[in-house]
Tab-separated table of C-alpha atoms in Angstrom:
chain	number	residue	atom	x	y	z
A	1	UNK	CA	107.977	-77.792	-136.391
A	2	UNK	CA	108.735	-76.173	-132.276
A	3	UNK	CA	106.306	-76.976	-129.477
A	4	UNK	CA	104.546	-72.921	-128.390
A	5	UNK	CA	103.093	-71.874	-125.172
A	6	UNK	CA	101.180	-68.135	-123.875
A	7	UNK	CA	102.956	-65.990	-122.206
A	8	UNK	CA	101.748	-63.552	-120.709
A	9	UNK	CA	102.849	-59.904	-120.645
A	10	UNK	CA	100.461	-56.643	-119.780
A	11	UNK	CA	97.541	-58.594	-118.681
A	12	UNK	CA	98.191	-59.706	-123.130
A	13	UNK	CA	98.454	-62.896	-124.082
A	14	UNK	CA	100.813	-64.014	-126.698
A	15	UNK	CA	101.800	-66.807	-128.504
A	16	UNK	CA	105.207	-67.354	-128.926
A	17	UNK	CA	107.343	-70.901	-129.866
A	18	UNK	CA	109.423	-71.672	-127.455
A	19	UNK	CA	113.452	-70.846	-128.343
A	20	UNK	CA	111.325	-66.544	-128.154
A	21	UNK	CA	110.746	-68.118	-124.880
A	22	UNK	CA	113.811	-68.964	-123.922
A	23	UNK	CA	115.253	-65.640	-125.214
A	24	UNK	CA	112.509	-63.594	-123.570
A	25	UNK	CA	112.439	-64.998	-120.634
A	26	UNK	CA	116.082	-63.880	-121.123
A	27	UNK	CA	115.929	-59.943	-122.098
A	28	UNK	CA	113.108	-58.795	-119.337
A	29	UNK	CA	115.752	-61.222	-116.749
A	30	UNK	CA	118.348	-58.999	-117.617
A	31	UNK	CA	115.911	-55.507	-117.897
A	32	UNK	CA	114.430	-56.618	-113.934
A	33	UNK	CA	118.149	-57.366	-113.262
A	34	UNK	CA	119.675	-53.857	-113.878
A	35	UNK	CA	116.163	-51.527	-112.716
A	36	UNK	CA	115.801	-53.813	-109.430
A	37	UNK	CA	117.562	-51.415	-107.355
A	38	UNK	CA	116.858	-47.784	-109.476
A	39	UNK	CA	114.417	-45.195	-108.228
A	40	UNK	CA	110.987	-45.694	-109.501
A	41	UNK	CA	112.459	-49.526	-111.105
A	42	UNK	CA	109.138	-50.694	-111.394
A	43	UNK	CA	107.757	-48.278	-113.552
A	44	UNK	CA	109.960	-48.545	-115.400
A	45	UNK	CA	109.901	-52.177	-116.546
A	46	UNK	CA	106.829	-52.447	-116.665
A	47	UNK	CA	106.835	-49.547	-119.014
A	48	UNK	CA	109.693	-51.635	-121.057
A	49	UNK	CA	106.527	-54.519	-121.152
A	50	UNK	CA	103.649	-52.400	-122.331
A	51	UNK	CA	106.325	-50.791	-125.426
A	52	UNK	CA	107.361	-54.601	-125.691
A	53	UNK	CA	104.188	-55.498	-125.609
A	54	UNK	CA	103.323	-52.726	-128.536
A	55	UNK	CA	106.136	-53.970	-131.135
A	56	UNK	CA	105.138	-57.655	-130.518
A	57	UNK	CA	101.565	-56.786	-131.975
A	58	UNK	CA	103.030	-55.060	-134.459
A	59	UNK	CA	104.240	-57.918	-135.773
A	60	UNK	CA	101.813	-59.945	-135.491
A	61	UNK	CA	98.540	-60.291	-138.045
A	62	UNK	CA	96.117	-62.913	-139.633
A	63	UNK	CA	98.173	-65.079	-140.759
A	64	UNK	CA	101.024	-64.544	-138.468
A	65	UNK	CA	100.302	-65.560	-134.999
A	66	UNK	CA	102.924	-66.949	-132.725
A	67	UNK	CA	105.988	-64.783	-131.525
A	68	UNK	CA	109.270	-66.441	-133.214
A	69	UNK	CA	113.003	-65.739	-131.537
A	70	UNK	CA	113.267	-63.391	-134.377
A	71	UNK	CA	110.651	-61.004	-133.922
A	72	UNK	CA	112.213	-60.841	-130.135
A	73	UNK	CA	115.487	-60.436	-131.304
A	74	UNK	CA	114.087	-57.227	-133.961
A	75	UNK	CA	112.798	-57.012	-130.582
A	76	UNK	CA	115.525	-56.303	-128.595
A	77	UNK	CA	117.318	-54.264	-131.230
A	78	UNK	CA	114.699	-51.919	-130.793
A	79	UNK	CA	114.769	-51.488	-126.947
A	80	UNK	CA	118.633	-52.223	-126.757
A	81	UNK	CA	120.227	-53.894	-124.214
A	82	UNK	CA	120.786	-53.251	-120.056
A	83	UNK	CA	123.764	-52.056	-120.392
A	84	UNK	CA	123.154	-49.282	-124.518
A	85	UNK	CA	120.502	-47.556	-121.652
A	86	UNK	CA	122.785	-47.119	-119.342
A	87	UNK	CA	121.807	-43.666	-116.929
A	88	UNK	CA	125.101	-42.219	-117.137
A	89	UNK	CA	124.688	-40.718	-113.634
A	90	UNK	CA	123.304	-43.223	-112.883
A	91	UNK	CA	120.535	-42.134	-109.288
A	92	UNK	CA	121.432	-45.117	-107.744
A	93	UNK	CA	124.468	-43.691	-105.909
A	94	UNK	CA	124.089	-45.971	-103.048
A	95	UNK	CA	125.364	-48.942	-104.887
A	96	UNK	CA	128.565	-47.784	-105.818
A	97	UNK	CA	131.516	-47.999	-102.994
A	98	UNK	CA	133.295	-44.996	-101.786
A	99	UNK	CA	136.891	-45.153	-100.141
A	100	UNK	CA	137.566	-43.330	-98.211
A	101	UNK	CA	140.132	-40.732	-98.006
A	102	UNK	CA	141.998	-41.528	-94.685
A	103	UNK	CA	143.560	-37.802	-93.178
A	104	UNK	CA	146.292	-36.944	-90.544
A	105	UNK	CA	143.938	-35.277	-88.010
A	106	UNK	CA	144.342	-33.822	-83.844
A	107	UNK	CA	141.937	-36.558	-82.382
A	108	UNK	CA	140.894	-34.418	-79.538
A	109	UNK	CA	138.373	-36.513	-78.602
A	110	UNK	CA	140.372	-38.982	-77.049
A	111	UNK	CA	143.184	-37.282	-75.718
A	112	UNK	CA	145.573	-37.284	-73.428
A	113	UNK	CA	147.206	-34.037	-74.217
A	114	UNK	CA	146.768	-32.643	-77.521
A	115	UNK	CA	145.815	-35.185	-79.072
A	116	UNK	CA	148.527	-35.979	-81.057
A	117	UNK	CA	148.812	-39.937	-80.374
A	118	UNK	CA	145.638	-41.321	-80.192
A	119	UNK	CA	145.489	-39.322	-84.098
A	120	UNK	CA	148.815	-41.450	-85.385
A	121	UNK	CA	146.688	-44.284	-83.762
A	122	UNK	CA	143.697	-43.712	-85.825
A	123	UNK	CA	144.981	-43.218	-88.632
A	124	UNK	CA	147.201	-46.301	-88.358
A	125	UNK	CA	145.007	-47.844	-87.556
A	126	UNK	CA	147.616	-48.854	-83.753
A	127	UNK	CA	145.696	-49.598	-80.655
A	128	UNK	CA	147.873	-45.307	-78.527
A	129	UNK	CA	148.713	-46.675	-76.180
A	130	UNK	CA	151.819	-47.339	-77.895
A	131	UNK	CA	152.084	-44.524	-79.984
A	132	UNK	CA	151.546	-42.983	-75.735
A	133	UNK	CA	154.468	-45.772	-74.924
A	134	UNK	CA	157.125	-44.266	-77.515
A	135	UNK	CA	156.717	-40.841	-77.062
A	136	UNK	CA	157.021	-41.245	-73.393
A	137	UNK	CA	160.023	-43.882	-73.466
A	138	UNK	CA	161.886	-41.407	-75.357
A	139	UNK	CA	161.063	-38.021	-73.395
A	140	UNK	CA	164.065	-40.013	-71.182
A	141	UNK	CA	166.625	-39.089	-74.487
A	142	UNK	CA	164.826	-35.155	-74.124
A	143	UNK	CA	163.762	-35.737	-78.178
A	144	UNK	CA	160.353	-35.941	-77.885
A	145	UNK	CA	159.019	-33.420	-75.718
A	146	UNK	CA	160.235	-31.056	-79.137
A	147	UNK	CA	158.565	-33.836	-81.372
A	148	UNK	CA	155.161	-33.265	-79.359
A	149	UNK	CA	154.800	-30.106	-79.857
A	150	UNK	CA	155.646	-29.497	-83.217
A	151	UNK	CA	153.148	-32.573	-84.401
A	152	UNK	CA	150.028	-30.649	-82.089
A	153	UNK	CA	150.676	-27.535	-83.933
A	154	UNK	CA	151.117	-29.086	-87.162
A	155	UNK	CA	148.340	-31.424	-87.176
A	156	UNK	CA	145.321	-29.810	-87.303
A	157	UNK	CA	142.299	-30.872	-84.520
A	158	UNK	CA	139.430	-32.807	-86.344
A	159	UNK	CA	136.540	-30.722	-85.523
A	160	UNK	CA	133.866	-31.634	-87.781
A	161	UNK	CA	132.401	-34.507	-88.383
A	162	UNK	CA	133.512	-35.211	-91.916
A	163	UNK	CA	137.105	-34.457	-90.326
A	164	UNK	CA	136.304	-37.695	-87.747
A	165	UNK	CA	135.126	-39.832	-90.572
A	166	UNK	CA	137.928	-39.108	-92.163
A	167	UNK	CA	140.414	-39.942	-89.606
A	168	UNK	CA	139.359	-42.765	-89.639
A	169	UNK	CA	139.325	-43.209	-93.259
A	170	UNK	CA	135.697	-44.220	-93.680
A	171	UNK	CA	134.021	-42.607	-96.079
A	172	UNK	CA	131.634	-38.988	-95.877
A	173	UNK	CA	128.956	-39.603	-97.019
A	174	UNK	CA	125.113	-39.713	-95.566
A	175	UNK	CA	125.375	-43.225	-93.807
A	176	UNK	CA	127.918	-42.339	-91.631
A	177	UNK	CA	127.315	-39.245	-90.367
A	178	UNK	CA	123.657	-40.241	-88.937
A	179	UNK	CA	125.865	-43.589	-87.827
A	180	UNK	CA	128.341	-41.543	-86.281
A	181	UNK	CA	126.064	-39.228	-85.089
A	182	UNK	CA	123.794	-42.206	-83.022
A	183	UNK	CA	127.526	-42.944	-81.322
A	184	UNK	CA	127.362	-40.290	-80.628
A	185	UNK	CA	124.051	-39.137	-79.229
A	186	UNK	CA	124.647	-42.495	-77.734
A	187	UNK	CA	127.819	-42.181	-75.554
A	188	UNK	CA	126.181	-38.675	-74.553
A	189	UNK	CA	123.399	-40.217	-72.332
A	190	UNK	CA	126.085	-43.360	-71.113
A	191	UNK	CA	127.208	-39.789	-70.293
A	192	UNK	CA	124.482	-37.851	-68.815
A	193	UNK	CA	123.365	-41.470	-67.838
A	194	UNK	CA	126.069	-41.558	-65.490
A	195	UNK	CA	126.610	-38.752	-64.118
A	196	UNK	CA	122.678	-39.083	-63.184
A	197	UNK	CA	124.254	-42.267	-60.800
A	198	UNK	CA	126.934	-40.771	-59.061
A	199	UNK	CA	124.544	-37.724	-58.312
A	200	UNK	CA	122.064	-40.035	-56.455
A	201	UNK	CA	123.835	-42.153	-55.106
A	202	UNK	CA	125.614	-38.210	-53.101
A	203	UNK	CA	122.372	-37.538	-52.683
A	204	UNK	CA	121.654	-41.332	-50.630
A	205	UNK	CA	124.781	-40.694	-49.093
A	206	UNK	CA	123.521	-37.118	-47.631
A	207	UNK	CA	121.001	-38.640	-46.342
B	1	UNK	CA	137.319	-43.104	-124.886
B	2	UNK	CA	136.074	-44.133	-128.233
B	3	UNK	CA	134.141	-41.740	-131.177
B	4	UNK	CA	130.817	-43.516	-130.453
B	5	UNK	CA	130.999	-42.940	-127.110
B	6	UNK	CA	131.316	-39.416	-126.706
B	7	UNK	CA	128.699	-38.827	-129.975
B	8	UNK	CA	126.482	-40.639	-127.228
B	9	UNK	CA	127.192	-38.781	-124.608
B	10	UNK	CA	126.558	-35.942	-125.906
B	11	UNK	CA	123.193	-36.615	-127.646
B	12	UNK	CA	122.457	-38.249	-123.777
B	13	UNK	CA	123.119	-34.653	-122.446
B	14	UNK	CA	120.779	-33.068	-124.859
B	15	UNK	CA	117.605	-36.004	-124.479
B	16	UNK	CA	116.102	-33.927	-121.512
B	17	UNK	CA	115.939	-30.789	-122.736
B	18	UNK	CA	114.121	-33.093	-126.300
B	19	UNK	CA	112.323	-34.587	-124.583
B	20	UNK	CA	110.221	-31.730	-122.653
B	21	UNK	CA	109.918	-30.327	-126.189
B	22	UNK	CA	108.558	-32.964	-127.251
B	23	UNK	CA	105.658	-33.138	-124.355
B	24	UNK	CA	106.013	-29.236	-124.815
B	25	UNK	CA	104.431	-28.791	-127.385
B	26	UNK	CA	101.869	-31.534	-128.114
B	27	UNK	CA	100.215	-34.126	-124.699
B	28	UNK	CA	102.282	-37.143	-125.706
B	29	UNK	CA	102.477	-40.553	-125.229
B	30	UNK	CA	105.310	-42.966	-125.024
B	31	UNK	CA	105.914	-44.002	-128.785
B	32	UNK	CA	104.732	-40.889	-129.896
B	33	UNK	CA	107.979	-39.446	-127.772
B	34	UNK	CA	109.914	-42.407	-129.125
B	35	UNK	CA	109.142	-41.573	-132.934
B	36	UNK	CA	110.228	-37.719	-133.058
B	37	UNK	CA	112.823	-38.619	-131.247
B	38	UNK	CA	113.948	-41.573	-133.729
B	39	UNK	CA	112.882	-39.165	-136.439
B	40	UNK	CA	114.961	-36.490	-135.108
B	41	UNK	CA	117.768	-39.382	-134.950
B	42	UNK	CA	118.881	-38.431	-131.253
B	43	UNK	CA	118.325	-42.234	-130.144
B	44	UNK	CA	120.056	-44.921	-130.863
B	45	UNK	CA	117.416	-47.596	-128.824
B	46	UNK	CA	114.290	-46.790	-126.850
B	47	UNK	CA	115.196	-48.349	-122.970
B	48	UNK	CA	117.267	-45.194	-122.610
B	49	UNK	CA	114.342	-43.292	-122.849
B	50	UNK	CA	111.881	-44.774	-119.320
B	51	UNK	CA	114.462	-44.365	-116.739
B	52	UNK	CA	115.013	-40.687	-118.159
B	53	UNK	CA	110.629	-39.990	-118.799
B	54	UNK	CA	110.019	-42.086	-114.087
B	55	UNK	CA	113.033	-39.326	-113.403
B	56	UNK	CA	111.810	-36.569	-114.604
B	57	UNK	CA	108.126	-37.264	-113.766
B	58	UNK	CA	109.268	-39.063	-110.205
B	59	UNK	CA	110.804	-34.749	-109.926
B	60	UNK	CA	107.993	-33.366	-110.842
B	61	UNK	CA	108.401	-32.149	-114.045
B	62	UNK	CA	105.865	-33.818	-115.896
B	63	UNK	CA	102.976	-35.943	-115.197
B	64	UNK	CA	99.711	-38.026	-117.057
B	65	UNK	CA	97.571	-39.024	-117.212
B	66	UNK	CA	96.376	-43.162	-118.703
B	67	UNK	CA	94.460	-43.241	-121.776
B	68	UNK	CA	92.787	-46.677	-123.145
B	69	UNK	CA	94.551	-48.215	-126.247
B	70	UNK	CA	91.630	-50.538	-128.203
B	71	UNK	CA	94.514	-51.690	-130.088
B	72	UNK	CA	96.685	-52.692	-126.845
B	73	UNK	CA	97.359	-51.859	-123.239
B	74	UNK	CA	96.141	-48.973	-121.707
B	75	UNK	CA	98.582	-45.412	-122.395
B	76	UNK	CA	100.966	-42.532	-120.221
B	77	UNK	CA	99.810	-39.834	-122.066
B	78	UNK	CA	102.369	-37.010	-120.248
B	79	UNK	CA	102.174	-33.665	-120.217
B	80	UNK	CA	104.388	-30.594	-118.347
B	81	UNK	CA	103.841	-29.656	-115.117
B	82	UNK	CA	104.943	-26.120	-114.272
B	83	UNK	CA	108.667	-26.752	-112.835
B	84	UNK	CA	109.063	-28.979	-116.315
B	85	UNK	CA	108.325	-25.617	-118.374
B	86	UNK	CA	110.170	-24.058	-116.112
B	87	UNK	CA	113.306	-26.204	-116.529
B	88	UNK	CA	112.014	-27.035	-120.093
B	89	UNK	CA	112.584	-22.737	-120.316
B	90	UNK	CA	115.860	-22.765	-118.618
B	91	UNK	CA	117.513	-26.051	-120.683
B	92	UNK	CA	116.662	-23.848	-123.995
B	93	UNK	CA	118.623	-20.804	-123.212
B	94	UNK	CA	121.439	-22.727	-121.304
B	95	UNK	CA	121.006	-24.865	-125.524
B	96	UNK	CA	121.422	-21.389	-126.929
B	97	UNK	CA	124.332	-19.831	-125.492
B	98	UNK	CA	126.233	-23.837	-125.104
B	99	UNK	CA	125.557	-23.625	-129.271
B	100	UNK	CA	126.603	-20.004	-129.711
B	101	UNK	CA	130.060	-20.903	-128.221
B	102	UNK	CA	130.606	-24.379	-130.017
B	103	UNK	CA	129.791	-22.612	-133.420
B	104	UNK	CA	132.019	-19.949	-132.803
B	105	UNK	CA	135.144	-21.688	-131.135
B	106	UNK	CA	134.811	-24.419	-134.102
B	107	UNK	CA	135.009	-21.501	-136.456
B	108	UNK	CA	131.175	-22.486	-137.995
B	109	UNK	CA	129.087	-20.179	-138.282
B	110	UNK	CA	126.066	-19.934	-136.121
B	111	UNK	CA	122.388	-19.864	-138.015
B	112	UNK	CA	121.641	-17.306	-134.717
B	113	UNK	CA	124.296	-14.712	-137.705
B	114	UNK	CA	122.822	-15.096	-140.562
């Protein structure tokens, strides 16, 4: 003896026994989890449910009114498990974690002379001040000026946004570029505000 | 890489072309498409097709209309858009070239120069 319940898939009512219900519930949950982050995922889920309805209907007749666990297993075999129908390139890229490649650049936005120390600071995730201090102290021995000049020549400056992101070790993707541009714009606005307030002050002094 | 994985990859690559061709021949509802692909032994599990159909539709290659069914839920009937026909032709040419190249490379007599 097995308890029977009614379920509604795609607007159609089916009688299913308890084991079938549990199995189907788990399968649909897996499908949901698989597609919930995919573009058009809701539509895919509805299409799959609609197909399951069709396959169930083929299994039922006047003599057979209840969907059993075996029927559900058959349907799953036809449809396949979510792991079987992975759409290879996945099309939900934002979920893929990229590890950014890190490269050594001169940071020409934060420079005293050539941006060598600030570039080294970004590369080694170390406060730039210590590199500057080390170079200044080493100047006393006379070697570091030459070393600095060589580094200045051989390390390329970070000119483009993607180079600047690589310098920081951030992956180059749309959201990071957007973030970077937003920060740049904010910086620009701050500078402009400074300039405006200075100009105002000067203007006041004149009067 | 396992052998069935390589085989599955090969099939997957031509699935778009096959789906577009099936729909091009005749406006088709999902089960028709599935049946045609299964008969051609191109499909292992049906679930693969749904994400593809949705993507082709979202890319503007397919359009569909609903049709009521007496036996079950309403059915989606797919047809190709102009862009879809264009993509299908281009994929088809590519396939012809590819199959010729591969056949000559692996020393099989290609069917086209019989």
